[in-house]
Short mmCIF file of C-alpha atoms in Angstrom, two decimals:
data_model
loop_
_atom_site.label_atom_id
_atom_site.label_comp_id
_atom_site.label_asym_id
_atom_site.label_seq_id
_atom_site.Cartn_x
_atom_site.Cartn_y
_atom_site.Cartn_z
CA MET Q 1092 -38.06 -14.60 60.01
CA PHE Q 1093 -39.41 -13.94 57.08
CA ALA Q 1094 -37.11 -10.51 57.23
CA TYR Q 1095 -34.11 -12.35 57.96
CA TYR Q 1096 -34.87 -15.17 54.97
CA MET Q 1097 -35.21 -11.84 52.80
CA HIS Q 1098 -31.64 -11.33 54.39
CA LEU Q 1099 -30.33 -14.66 52.86
CA ALA Q 1100 -31.85 -14.12 49.68
CA TRP Q 1101 -30.52 -10.79 49.14
CA ARG Q 1102 -26.48 -12.20 49.97
CA SER Q 1103 -27.89 -15.37 47.93
CA VAL Q 1104 -28.45 -13.07 44.60
CA LYS Q 1105 -24.95 -10.54 44.98
CA ARG Q 1106 -23.14 -14.07 45.37
CA THR Q 1107 -24.12 -15.29 42.31
CA PRO Q 1108 -24.52 -12.40 39.71
CA VAL Q 1109 -24.97 -14.14 36.47
CA ILE Q 1110 -27.22 -16.06 36.95
CA SER Q 1111 -29.76 -13.82 39.66
CA SER Q 1112 -29.09 -11.10 36.70
CA LEU Q 1113 -29.63 -13.91 33.88
CA MET Q 1114 -32.98 -15.26 35.73
CA ILE Q 1115 -34.25 -11.53 36.50
CA LEU Q 1116 -33.81 -10.32 32.75
CA THR Q 1117 -35.68 -13.38 32.07
CA LEU Q 1118 -38.45 -13.49 33.63
CA ALA Q 1119 -38.34 -8.93 32.95
CA VAL Q 1120 -38.64 -9.64 29.18
CA GLY Q 1121 -40.93 -12.44 28.99
CA VAL Q 1122 -43.02 -10.04 31.47
CA ALA Q 1123 -42.44 -6.73 29.69
CA VAL Q 1124 -43.71 -8.24 26.42
CA SER Q 1125 -46.63 -9.28 28.11
CA MET Q 1126 -47.70 -6.83 30.01
CA THR Q 1127 -47.20 -3.99 26.77
CA MET Q 1128 -49.78 -6.76 24.98
CA VAL Q 1129 -52.01 -7.16 28.46
CA THR Q 1130 -51.98 -3.36 28.89
CA LEU Q 1131 -53.44 -3.13 24.76
CA GLN Q 1132 -55.88 -4.58 25.11
CA HIS Q 1133 -56.42 -3.41 28.63
CA VAL Q 1134 -57.33 0.26 26.98
CA MET Q 1135 -58.89 -0.88 24.15
CA SER Q 1136 -61.53 -3.01 26.16
CA ALA Q 1137 -62.82 -0.23 28.69
CA ASN Q 1138 -65.74 0.69 28.30
CA GLY Q 1139 -66.09 4.12 28.76
CA LEU Q 1140 -70.16 4.91 28.62
CA ALA Q 1141 -69.71 1.81 30.95
CA GLU Q 1142 -72.85 3.99 33.75
CA GLN Q 1143 -74.90 4.31 30.60
CA ASN Q 1144 -74.58 0.01 29.41
CA ASP Q 1145 -77.89 -0.94 30.63
CA ARG Q 1146 -80.09 2.58 29.30
CA VAL Q 1147 -78.58 3.71 26.23
CA TYR Q 1148 -78.09 1.77 23.11
CA ALA Q 1149 -77.00 2.64 19.30
CA LEU Q 1150 -79.54 1.90 16.81
CA GLN Q 1151 -79.14 0.07 13.64
CA LEU Q 1152 -82.00 -0.43 10.67
CA ALA Q 1153 -81.51 -2.60 7.91
CA ASN Q 1154 -81.76 0.52 5.47
CA GLY Q 1155 -79.55 -1.16 3.22
CA SER Q 1156 -79.91 -2.06 -1.13
CA LYS Q 1157 -82.01 -5.09 -1.08
CA ASN Q 1158 -78.23 -6.91 -2.75
CA GLN Q 1159 -77.28 -7.84 0.88
CA GLY Q 1160 -73.54 -7.98 -0.54
CA ASP Q 1161 -73.37 -4.01 -1.66
CA ASP Q 1162 -72.90 -2.88 2.56
CA ALA Q 1163 -70.25 -2.17 4.12
CA GLY Q 1164 -71.90 -3.56 7.62
CA LEU Q 1165 -71.15 -4.88 11.15
CA LYS Q 1166 -71.08 -8.19 11.79
CA ASN Q 1167 -74.57 -8.11 12.49
CA GLY Q 1168 -74.75 -7.69 8.22
CA MET Q 1169 -76.20 -4.13 8.82
CA ALA Q 1170 -75.33 -0.49 8.41
CA ASP Q 1171 -73.59 1.13 12.04
CA LEU Q 1172 -75.20 4.44 9.81
CA LEU Q 1173 -78.34 5.80 8.91
CA SER Q 1174 -79.89 8.18 6.59
CA TYR Q 1175 -80.98 11.99 7.36
CA ARG Q 1176 -84.56 10.99 7.04
CA THR Q 1177 -84.30 8.64 8.35
CA ALA Q 1178 -82.48 11.08 11.82
CA ARG Q 1179 -84.89 13.07 11.44
CA ALA Q 1180 -87.65 11.08 11.80
CA LEU Q 1181 -86.62 9.82 14.26
CA LEU Q 1182 -85.90 12.77 15.95
CA ALA Q 1183 -90.01 14.15 15.43
CA SER Q 1184 -91.22 11.67 16.95
CA ASP Q 1185 -91.85 11.08 20.96
CA ALA Q 1186 -90.80 7.62 21.42
CA ALA Q 1187 -87.81 7.82 23.39
CA PRO Q 1188 -87.41 9.99 26.22
CA HIS Q 1189 -83.46 11.25 24.47
CA VAL Q 1190 -82.89 10.95 20.97
CA VAL Q 1191 -79.46 11.74 19.12
CA ALA Q 1192 -78.57 12.32 15.62
CA MET Q 1193 -74.43 13.19 15.19
CA HIS Q 1194 -71.87 12.96 12.93
CA ARG Q 1195 -68.29 14.32 12.35
CA TRP Q 1196 -67.65 17.58 10.54
CA ALA Q 1197 -64.18 19.77 10.50
CA ALA Q 1198 -63.35 23.34 11.39
CA ALA Q 1199 -60.50 26.27 11.63
CA VAL Q 1200 -60.89 27.58 15.05
CA SER Q 1201 -60.55 31.27 15.35
CA LEU Q 1202 -61.50 34.14 17.10
CA ALA Q 1203 -62.76 37.07 16.05
CA ASP Q 1204 -59.90 39.89 16.84
CA ASN Q 1205 -57.56 37.64 16.31
CA SER Q 1206 -55.77 36.42 19.96
CA ILE Q 1207 -55.42 32.47 19.48
CA LYS Q 1208 -53.76 30.57 16.09
CA PRO Q 1209 -56.24 29.85 14.16
CA THR Q 1210 -56.14 25.86 14.09
CA LYS Q 1211 -59.01 23.23 12.31
CA GLU Q 1212 -61.05 20.51 15.10
CA MET Q 1213 -62.98 18.23 15.26
CA VAL Q 1214 -66.49 19.68 15.38
CA ARG Q 1215 -70.33 17.11 16.98
CA VAL Q 1216 -72.97 18.59 14.94
CA THR Q 1217 -75.26 17.04 17.15
CA SER Q 1218 -78.95 17.45 18.79
CA ARG Q 1219 -79.50 18.92 21.62
CA ASP Q 1220 -80.66 15.19 23.68
CA PHE Q 1221 -76.91 14.45 23.48
CA PHE Q 1222 -75.90 16.12 26.54
CA ALA Q 1223 -78.84 14.18 28.21
CA LEU Q 1224 -77.84 10.98 26.76
CA PHE Q 1225 -74.55 10.44 27.89
CA GLY Q 1226 -74.24 12.99 30.73
CA VAL Q 1227 -72.31 15.22 30.09
CA PRO Q 1228 -72.86 18.45 32.75
CA PHE Q 1229 -72.91 22.06 31.61
CA ILE Q 1230 -70.60 24.36 34.07
CA TYR Q 1231 -71.76 27.43 32.01
CA GLY Q 1232 -74.46 27.82 30.16
CA LYS Q 1233 -77.59 25.50 28.98
CA VAL Q 1234 -78.09 23.73 25.88
CA TRP Q 1235 -78.91 25.26 22.74
CA ASP Q 1236 -83.12 25.38 22.50
CA LYS Q 1237 -84.70 22.79 20.41
CA GLN Q 1238 -85.92 24.68 17.71
CA ALA Q 1239 -81.97 25.46 17.02
CA ASP Q 1240 -82.18 21.72 16.19
CA ASP Q 1241 -84.60 22.51 12.91
CA ASP Q 1242 -83.24 25.18 11.78
CA ALA Q 1243 -80.16 27.51 11.58
CA ARG Q 1244 -78.85 29.13 14.44
CA TYR Q 1245 -75.29 30.25 14.56
CA GLN Q 1246 -74.79 29.12 18.68
CA VAL Q 1247 -72.34 26.35 19.94
CA VAL Q 1248 -71.28 24.95 22.80
CA ILE Q 1249 -67.78 23.51 23.50
CA ASP Q 1250 -65.73 21.74 26.59
CA SER Q 1251 -63.90 22.91 29.60
CA THR Q 1252 -60.36 22.25 27.44
CA MET Q 1253 -61.19 24.15 24.69
CA ASN Q 1254 -63.41 26.41 26.68
CA ASN Q 1255 -59.51 26.73 28.58
CA ARG Q 1256 -57.87 27.63 25.04
CA LEU Q 1257 -59.71 30.67 23.91
CA PHE Q 1258 -61.45 32.59 27.21
CA ASN Q 1259 -58.69 31.18 29.74
CA GLY Q 1260 -61.17 29.12 31.70
CA GLU Q 1261 -63.82 32.01 31.80
CA ASN Q 1262 -67.92 32.21 31.28
CA SER Q 1263 -67.60 32.27 27.95
CA VAL Q 1264 -71.32 32.58 27.62
CA GLY Q 1265 -72.64 34.83 24.85
CA ARG Q 1266 -69.62 34.84 24.26
CA ASP Q 1267 -68.51 35.00 20.13
CA VAL Q 1268 -66.32 31.44 18.41
CA GLN Q 1269 -65.80 31.89 14.41
CA LEU Q 1270 -65.71 28.48 12.84
CA ASN Q 1271 -64.38 28.69 9.13
CA GLY Q 1272 -64.76 32.70 9.33
CA ARG Q 1273 -68.08 32.64 10.76
CA PRO Q 1274 -69.65 33.99 14.07
CA TYR Q 1275 -71.39 31.50 16.31
CA GLN Q 1276 -72.48 32.19 19.35
CA VAL Q 1277 -71.15 30.20 22.60
CA VAL Q 1278 -74.59 29.25 25.02
CA GLY Q 1279 -73.10 26.56 26.83
CA VAL Q 1280 -69.35 25.13 28.64
CA VAL Q 1281 -69.30 21.99 29.85
CA ASP Q 1282 -67.02 18.68 30.89
CA ASP Q 1283 -64.64 17.32 28.79
CA PHE Q 1284 -66.32 14.14 27.59
CA THR Q 1285 -63.29 11.93 25.70
CA PRO Q 1286 -64.10 8.17 26.56
CA ASN Q 1287 -62.19 6.36 25.28
CA PRO Q 1288 -62.07 3.77 23.10
CA SER Q 1289 -64.86 7.00 21.68
CA VAL Q 1290 -67.84 4.83 22.07
CA GLN Q 1291 -70.54 6.97 20.64
CA ASP Q 1292 -68.31 7.49 17.42
CA LEU Q 1293 -66.42 4.62 15.94
CA THR Q 1294 -66.90 5.73 12.56
CA GLN Q 1295 -62.84 6.73 12.37
CA GLY Q 1296 -61.50 3.99 14.95
CA ALA Q 1297 -61.19 3.48 18.15
CA PHE Q 1298 -60.07 6.92 19.54
CA GLY Q 1299 -61.09 9.26 16.88
CA GLY Q 1300 -64.45 10.19 17.86
CA ASN Q 1301 -64.65 12.72 20.58
CA ALA Q 1302 -65.02 16.11 19.49
CA ASN Q 1303 -64.17 19.79 22.48
CA ILE Q 1304 -66.82 21.59 20.42
CA TYR Q 1305 -70.85 21.05 19.33
CA LEU Q 1306 -73.07 22.16 16.65
CA PRO Q 1307 -76.54 22.23 16.35
CA PHE Q 1308 -78.46 19.61 13.77
CA GLY Q 1309 -80.28 22.20 12.38
CA LEU Q 1310 -77.58 23.72 10.81
CA HIS Q 1311 -76.95 21.34 8.03
CA ARG Q 1312 -78.62 22.96 5.24
CA ALA Q 1313 -77.25 26.52 5.61
CA LEU Q 1314 -73.96 25.26 5.58
CA GLN Q 1315 -74.48 22.13 4.13
CA MET Q 1316 -72.95 20.06 5.81
CA LEU Q 1317 -71.22 16.58 5.35
CA PRO Q 1318 -69.85 14.21 7.44
CA TYR Q 1319 -66.13 14.46 7.76
CA GLY Q 1320 -65.62 10.77 7.58
CA ASN Q 1321 -67.76 7.96 6.28
CA MET Q 1322 -70.98 8.28 3.97
CA ARG Q 1323 -72.19 5.87 1.30
CA TYR Q 1324 -75.57 5.46 -1.18
CA SER Q 1325 -76.86 2.61 -0.32
CA SER Q 1326 -79.96 2.21 -2.79
CA SER Q 1327 -80.53 0.21 -5.65
CA LYS Q 1328 -81.04 2.70 -7.40
CA ASP Q 1329 -78.50 4.82 -9.22
CA ALA Q 1330 -77.37 7.64 -7.10
CA VAL Q 1331 -77.95 9.80 -10.28
CA PRO Q 1332 -81.68 9.32 -12.28
CA THR Q 1333 -80.90 7.57 -15.75
CA GLY Q 1334 -81.98 9.85 -17.75
CA SER Q 1335 -81.47 12.59 -15.82
CA THR Q 1336 -79.84 15.37 -17.99
CA GLU Q 1337 -80.96 18.50 -16.33
CA ALA Q 1338 -77.49 19.41 -14.19
CA LEU Q 1339 -78.53 19.88 -10.16
CA THR Q 1340 -77.68 23.07 -8.23
CA PRO Q 1341 -75.63 22.48 -4.98
CA GLU Q 1342 -78.52 22.81 -3.28
CA GLN Q 1343 -80.57 20.27 -4.74
CA GLN Q 1344 -77.61 18.13 -4.67
CA TYR Q 1345 -77.77 18.69 -0.77
CA GLU Q 1346 -80.55 18.21 -0.76
CA ARG Q 1347 -80.85 14.60 -2.56
CA ILE Q 1348 -78.21 13.30 0.10
CA LEU Q 1349 -81.02 14.00 2.06
CA GLN Q 1350 -83.89 12.72 0.85
CA GLU Q 1351 -81.89 9.77 -0.17
CA ARG Q 1352 -79.87 6.92 0.76
CA PHE Q 1353 -76.61 8.75 1.63
CA LEU Q 1354 -75.98 6.82 5.33
CA TRP Q 1355 -73.70 9.15 7.46
CA LEU Q 1356 -75.35 9.96 10.36
CA GLN Q 1357 -75.36 8.21 13.68
CA ILE Q 1358 -78.20 7.49 16.22
CA TRP Q 1359 -78.38 6.82 20.32
CA VAL Q 1360 -81.48 6.44 22.04
CA GLU Q 1361 -82.51 6.12 25.68
CA LEU Q 1362 -84.07 3.14 26.77
CA PRO Q 1363 -84.28 3.02 30.31
CA ASP Q 1364 -86.34 0.00 30.44
CA GLU Q 1365 -88.53 -3.09 28.66
CA GLN Q 1366 -91.58 -1.21 28.22
CA THR Q 1367 -90.01 1.71 26.73
CA LYS Q 1368 -87.41 -0.22 24.40
CA ALA Q 1369 -91.06 -2.22 23.23
CA ASN Q 1370 -92.43 0.94 22.43
CA PHE Q 1371 -89.64 2.34 20.72
CA VAL Q 1372 -88.70 -0.93 18.98
CA THR Q 1373 -93.48 -0.81 18.04
CA TYR Q 1374 -92.65 2.93 16.35
CA LEU Q 1375 -89.63 1.91 14.57
CA LYS Q 1376 -91.54 -0.87 13.18
CA SER Q 1377 -94.18 1.55 12.09
CA TYR Q 1378 -92.65 3.98 10.37
CA PHE Q 1379 -90.12 1.13 8.42
CA ASP Q 1380 -93.17 0.03 7.67
CA GLU Q 1381 -94.33 2.60 6.07
CA GLN Q 1382 -91.11 4.24 4.59
CA ARG Q 1383 -90.69 0.02 2.96
CA ASN Q 1384 -94.45 1.06 1.46
CA ASN Q 1385 -93.38 4.19 -0.23
CA GLY Q 1386 -90.51 2.77 -1.79
CA PHE Q 1387 -87.84 4.42 0.50
CA TYR Q 1388 -86.66 1.38 2.57
CA GLU Q 1389 -85.60 -2.43 0.16
CA ARG Q 1390 -85.09 -4.79 2.48
CA ASP Q 1391 -87.79 -6.45 5.24
CA PHE Q 1392 -87.76 -4.23 8.45
CA ASP Q 1393 -84.45 -5.63 11.42
CA TYR Q 1394 -82.86 -3.77 13.54
CA ALA Q 1395 -80.15 -3.76 16.07
CA LEU Q 1396 -80.23 -1.49 19.98
CA SER Q 1397 -76.63 -1.77 20.67
CA SER Q 1398 -75.48 -1.29 24.28
CA PRO Q 1399 -72.31 1.34 24.26
CA SER Q 1400 -70.53 -2.61 25.55
CA GLU Q 1401 -71.94 -4.84 22.89
CA TRP Q 1402 -71.75 -1.87 19.86
CA LEU Q 1403 -67.16 -2.12 21.47
CA ALA Q 1404 -67.47 -5.68 20.42
CA LEU Q 1405 -69.55 -5.66 17.44
CA ASN Q 1406 -67.66 -3.42 15.87
CA ASP Q 1407 -64.73 -5.54 16.98
CA VAL Q 1408 -62.19 -2.65 18.60
CA VAL Q 1409 -60.76 -5.27 20.72
CA SER Q 1410 -59.42 -7.69 17.18
CA ASN Q 1411 -58.88 -10.80 16.80
CA ASP Q 1412 -55.21 -10.11 16.05
CA THR Q 1413 -54.46 -7.93 19.24
CA ARG Q 1414 -56.58 -10.90 21.02
CA VAL Q 1415 -54.03 -13.24 19.47
CA MET Q 1416 -51.07 -11.60 20.11
CA THR Q 1417 -51.01 -10.57 23.47
CA TRP Q 1418 -52.26 -14.97 23.91
CA MET Q 1419 -49.00 -15.37 22.12
CA ALA Q 1420 -47.61 -12.82 24.85
CA LEU Q 1421 -48.71 -14.85 27.22
CA THR Q 1422 -46.64 -17.99 25.75
CA PHE Q 1423 -43.28 -16.18 25.58
CA LEU Q 1424 -43.93 -15.56 28.99
CA LEU Q 1425 -44.19 -18.80 29.58
CA VAL Q 1426 -41.07 -19.85 27.94
CA CYS Q 1427 -39.83 -17.71 30.12
CA ILE Q 1428 -40.88 -19.17 33.36
CA ILE Q 1429 -39.27 -22.76 31.96
CA ASN Q 1430 -36.36 -20.89 31.49
CA SER Q 1431 -36.26 -19.22 34.63
CA ILE Q 1432 -36.74 -22.48 36.44
CA ALA Q 1433 -33.83 -24.10 34.77
CA LEU Q 1434 -31.97 -21.45 35.95
CA LEU Q 1435 -33.02 -21.58 39.69
CA LEU Q 1436 -31.98 -25.17 39.87
CA ALA Q 1437 -29.13 -25.13 37.96
CA LYS Q 1438 -28.61 -21.67 40.85
CA LEU Q 1439 -30.05 -23.78 43.76
CA LEU Q 1440 -28.20 -27.02 43.02
CA ARG Q 1441 -25.18 -25.41 43.84
CA GLN Q 1442 -26.38 -24.43 46.70
CA SER Q 1443 -27.05 -27.81 47.87
CA SER Q 1444 -24.43 -28.05 49.67
CA GLU Q 1445 -25.24 -25.31 52.01
CA ALA Q 1446 -28.93 -26.49 52.50
CA GLY Q 1447 -27.22 -29.70 53.69
CA VAL Q 1448 -25.00 -27.49 56.14
CA ARG Q 1449 -28.37 -26.32 57.41
CA ARG Q 1450 -29.93 -28.69 57.36
CA ALA Q 1451 -27.01 -30.45 59.85
CA LEU Q 1452 -27.39 -27.51 62.28
CA GLY Q 1453 -31.50 -28.37 62.98
CA ALA Q 1454 -33.22 -27.10 60.14
CA SER Q 1455 -36.76 -27.98 58.29
CA ARG Q 1456 -37.06 -29.31 55.14
CA SER Q 1457 -40.80 -26.88 54.75
CA ALA Q 1458 -37.59 -23.83 56.52
CA ILE Q 1459 -34.88 -24.94 53.37
CA PHE Q 1460 -37.79 -24.64 51.22
CA SER Q 1461 -39.55 -21.25 52.21
CA GLN Q 1462 -36.26 -19.51 51.70
CA ASN Q 1463 -35.87 -21.00 48.44
CA LEU Q 1464 -38.96 -20.39 47.12
CA ILE Q 1465 -38.54 -16.49 49.38
CA GLU Q 1466 -35.17 -16.12 47.18
CA SER Q 1467 -37.72 -16.69 44.05
CA GLY Q 1468 -39.90 -14.38 45.14
CA LEU Q 1469 -36.86 -11.47 45.18
CA ILE Q 1470 -35.90 -11.66 42.28
CA GLY Q 1471 -39.20 -11.89 40.72
CA LEU Q 1472 -39.47 -8.03 43.26
CA LEU Q 1473 -36.26 -7.15 40.39
CA GLY Q 1474 -37.70 -8.44 37.27
CA GLY Q 1475 -40.75 -6.56 37.72
CA VAL Q 1476 -38.77 -3.75 38.76
CA LEU Q 1477 -36.92 -4.16 35.45
CA GLY Q 1478 -39.84 -5.79 33.18
CA ILE Q 1479 -42.09 -2.24 34.04
CA GLY Q 1480 -39.59 -0.41 32.89
CA LEU Q 1481 -39.31 -2.76 29.81
CA SER Q 1482 -42.46 -2.61 28.68
CA GLN Q 1483 -42.66 0.94 28.82
CA LEU Q 1484 -39.83 0.50 25.97
CA GLY Q 1485 -42.97 -1.60 24.54
CA LEU Q 1486 -45.71 0.66 25.00
CA SER Q 1487 -43.46 3.82 23.32
CA PHE Q 1488 -42.53 1.50 20.20
CA VAL Q 1489 -46.62 0.23 19.60
CA ARG Q 1490 -47.05 4.30 20.00
CA MET Q 1491 -44.95 4.49 17.28
CA LEU Q 1492 -47.14 2.51 15.33
CA VAL Q 1493 -50.71 3.10 15.87
CA SER Q 1494 -52.30 6.54 15.43
CA ALA Q 1495 -51.82 9.60 16.95
CA ASP Q 1496 -55.26 9.67 18.38
CA GLU Q 1497 -54.78 5.84 20.24
CA ALA Q 1498 -51.58 6.94 21.07
CA ARG Q 1499 -52.62 9.25 24.07
CA VAL Q 1500 -54.39 6.42 25.30
CA VAL Q 1501 -51.81 3.75 24.92
CA TYR Q 1502 -49.52 3.86 28.75
CA SER Q 1503 -49.53 2.28 31.59
CA ASP Q 1504 -51.76 2.90 34.47
CA GLY Q 1505 -51.84 1.75 38.38
CA PHE Q 1506 -53.26 -1.32 37.49
CA THR Q 1507 -51.82 -2.59 34.87
CA ILE Q 1508 -48.17 -1.43 36.55
CA THR Q 1509 -49.63 -3.38 39.28
CA LEU Q 1510 -50.18 -6.43 37.73
CA THR Q 1511 -46.81 -6.54 35.94
CA VAL Q 1512 -45.51 -6.69 39.73
CA LEU Q 1513 -47.80 -9.08 40.77
CA LEU Q 1514 -47.28 -11.34 37.26
CA ALA Q 1515 -43.62 -11.20 37.53
CA ILE Q 1516 -43.99 -11.98 41.20
CA ILE Q 1517 -46.47 -15.40 40.41
CA ALA Q 1518 -44.38 -15.94 37.53
CA SER Q 1519 -41.15 -15.84 39.68
CA ILE Q 1520 -42.48 -18.24 42.89
CA LEU Q 1521 -43.96 -20.21 40.80
CA ALA Q 1522 -40.72 -21.11 38.71
CA GLY Q 1523 -39.19 -21.52 41.80
CA CYS Q 1524 -41.76 -23.90 43.52
CA TYR Q 1525 -39.95 -26.85 41.60
CA PRO Q 1526 -36.35 -25.67 42.79
CA ALA Q 1527 -37.32 -25.01 45.76
CA TRP Q 1528 -38.50 -28.48 46.80
CA ARG Q 1529 -35.71 -30.43 45.25
CA ILE Q 1530 -32.99 -28.12 47.95
CA SER Q 1531 -35.72 -29.37 50.17
CA GLN Q 1532 -34.86 -32.54 49.87
CA THR Q 1533 -31.37 -32.77 49.90
CA SER Q 1534 -29.70 -35.78 51.84
CA LEU Q 1535 -28.08 -34.78 54.58
CA ALA Q 1536 -25.82 -37.64 54.40
CA GLN Q 1537 -25.27 -37.28 50.92
CA ALA Q 1538 -25.05 -33.11 51.82
CA LEU Q 1539 -22.51 -33.57 54.38
CA LYS Q 1540 -20.23 -36.77 52.55
CA SER Q 1541 -19.67 -33.75 49.88
CA GLN Q 1542 -18.62 -31.39 52.35
#
């Protein structure tokens, strides 16, 4: 029976090509606009660290100046970055199983034999716990020694993508990579770690925090590293002491950045259970109070530990603008459905005489209703297929407007494509319910009289 109804529906669509095409196009446009926005929100609201959501946390401290308005903090009023001095203290402690301090850096990457064209690449400068905390597995080799987090060791870990590019995917442990013309020995090759959004580092936008190269934390003083991104001075004291007339050497200036409250490092900690978390907070308060008594911190102790999902929300990865536009797109779909109801009603009313003949031949009201509803579903299916194509055009337009990092991930996946077709079919069936019911209520005598 379903196949027979589908056959009747297809014949009806072919018999009224103009009005059927208008209905298909109306639904397709509505579905395409709404699915473009739903896809954008789906991509941006994904949690790339969902598996670690109950054990890793981003740390914030009330380490800004005593004037609350001086800091560009997150919604909770605290800065998203910490100072080098705080990071060193946390790395030296055993308050948590794993503590990670990190920032982005940039370097020109090449090989000593000039076999590849040098390119500028983002580099993750971090402590060795990064790989264990975020669950990044090693393909070859291992992480650098703990000593490399304290002293300058020119070692590097690269990911699979970079290893394929530089060494054709071979075991590259022991070979050298040139960063800014200096050789670094490869000690490990890891799987690609590219969560989208880049939850571990949102300082450069939702999709700009991934890197293919990792350097030890102990290289700071040797290279006088500064972050490729945000760094701000957050203190009531002047950045340059009042009355200072003697010029500082570059080494002294850099040491000042390391020791003063220049905020430029992200801290993640692993806290697998409540007891570990409580112990960590106790250590944190003790350290903070000690440093506050020494004049390093100005505010009272406060902190925030945010899971990856909380960190995404705190950083407004899915902005209110995106949410508003998504709701506006869904409202537009509702308008398209209402228009489809009017078009379908007009179409079916023109076919009321045909329904009357079928009723005279013994078709029940429910059979008339079902057949017309299936015709609505067929129109919705065709609208959904066309809507997929139109939504891809919409996403192409969105990719032209957003950053390059974000454009790389703004694509439909199986979920959104399936959702597009289902949304179109559901919308068309909703649009077809009233017209189908209306035509099924056609009076047999009136229909025959009109013949």
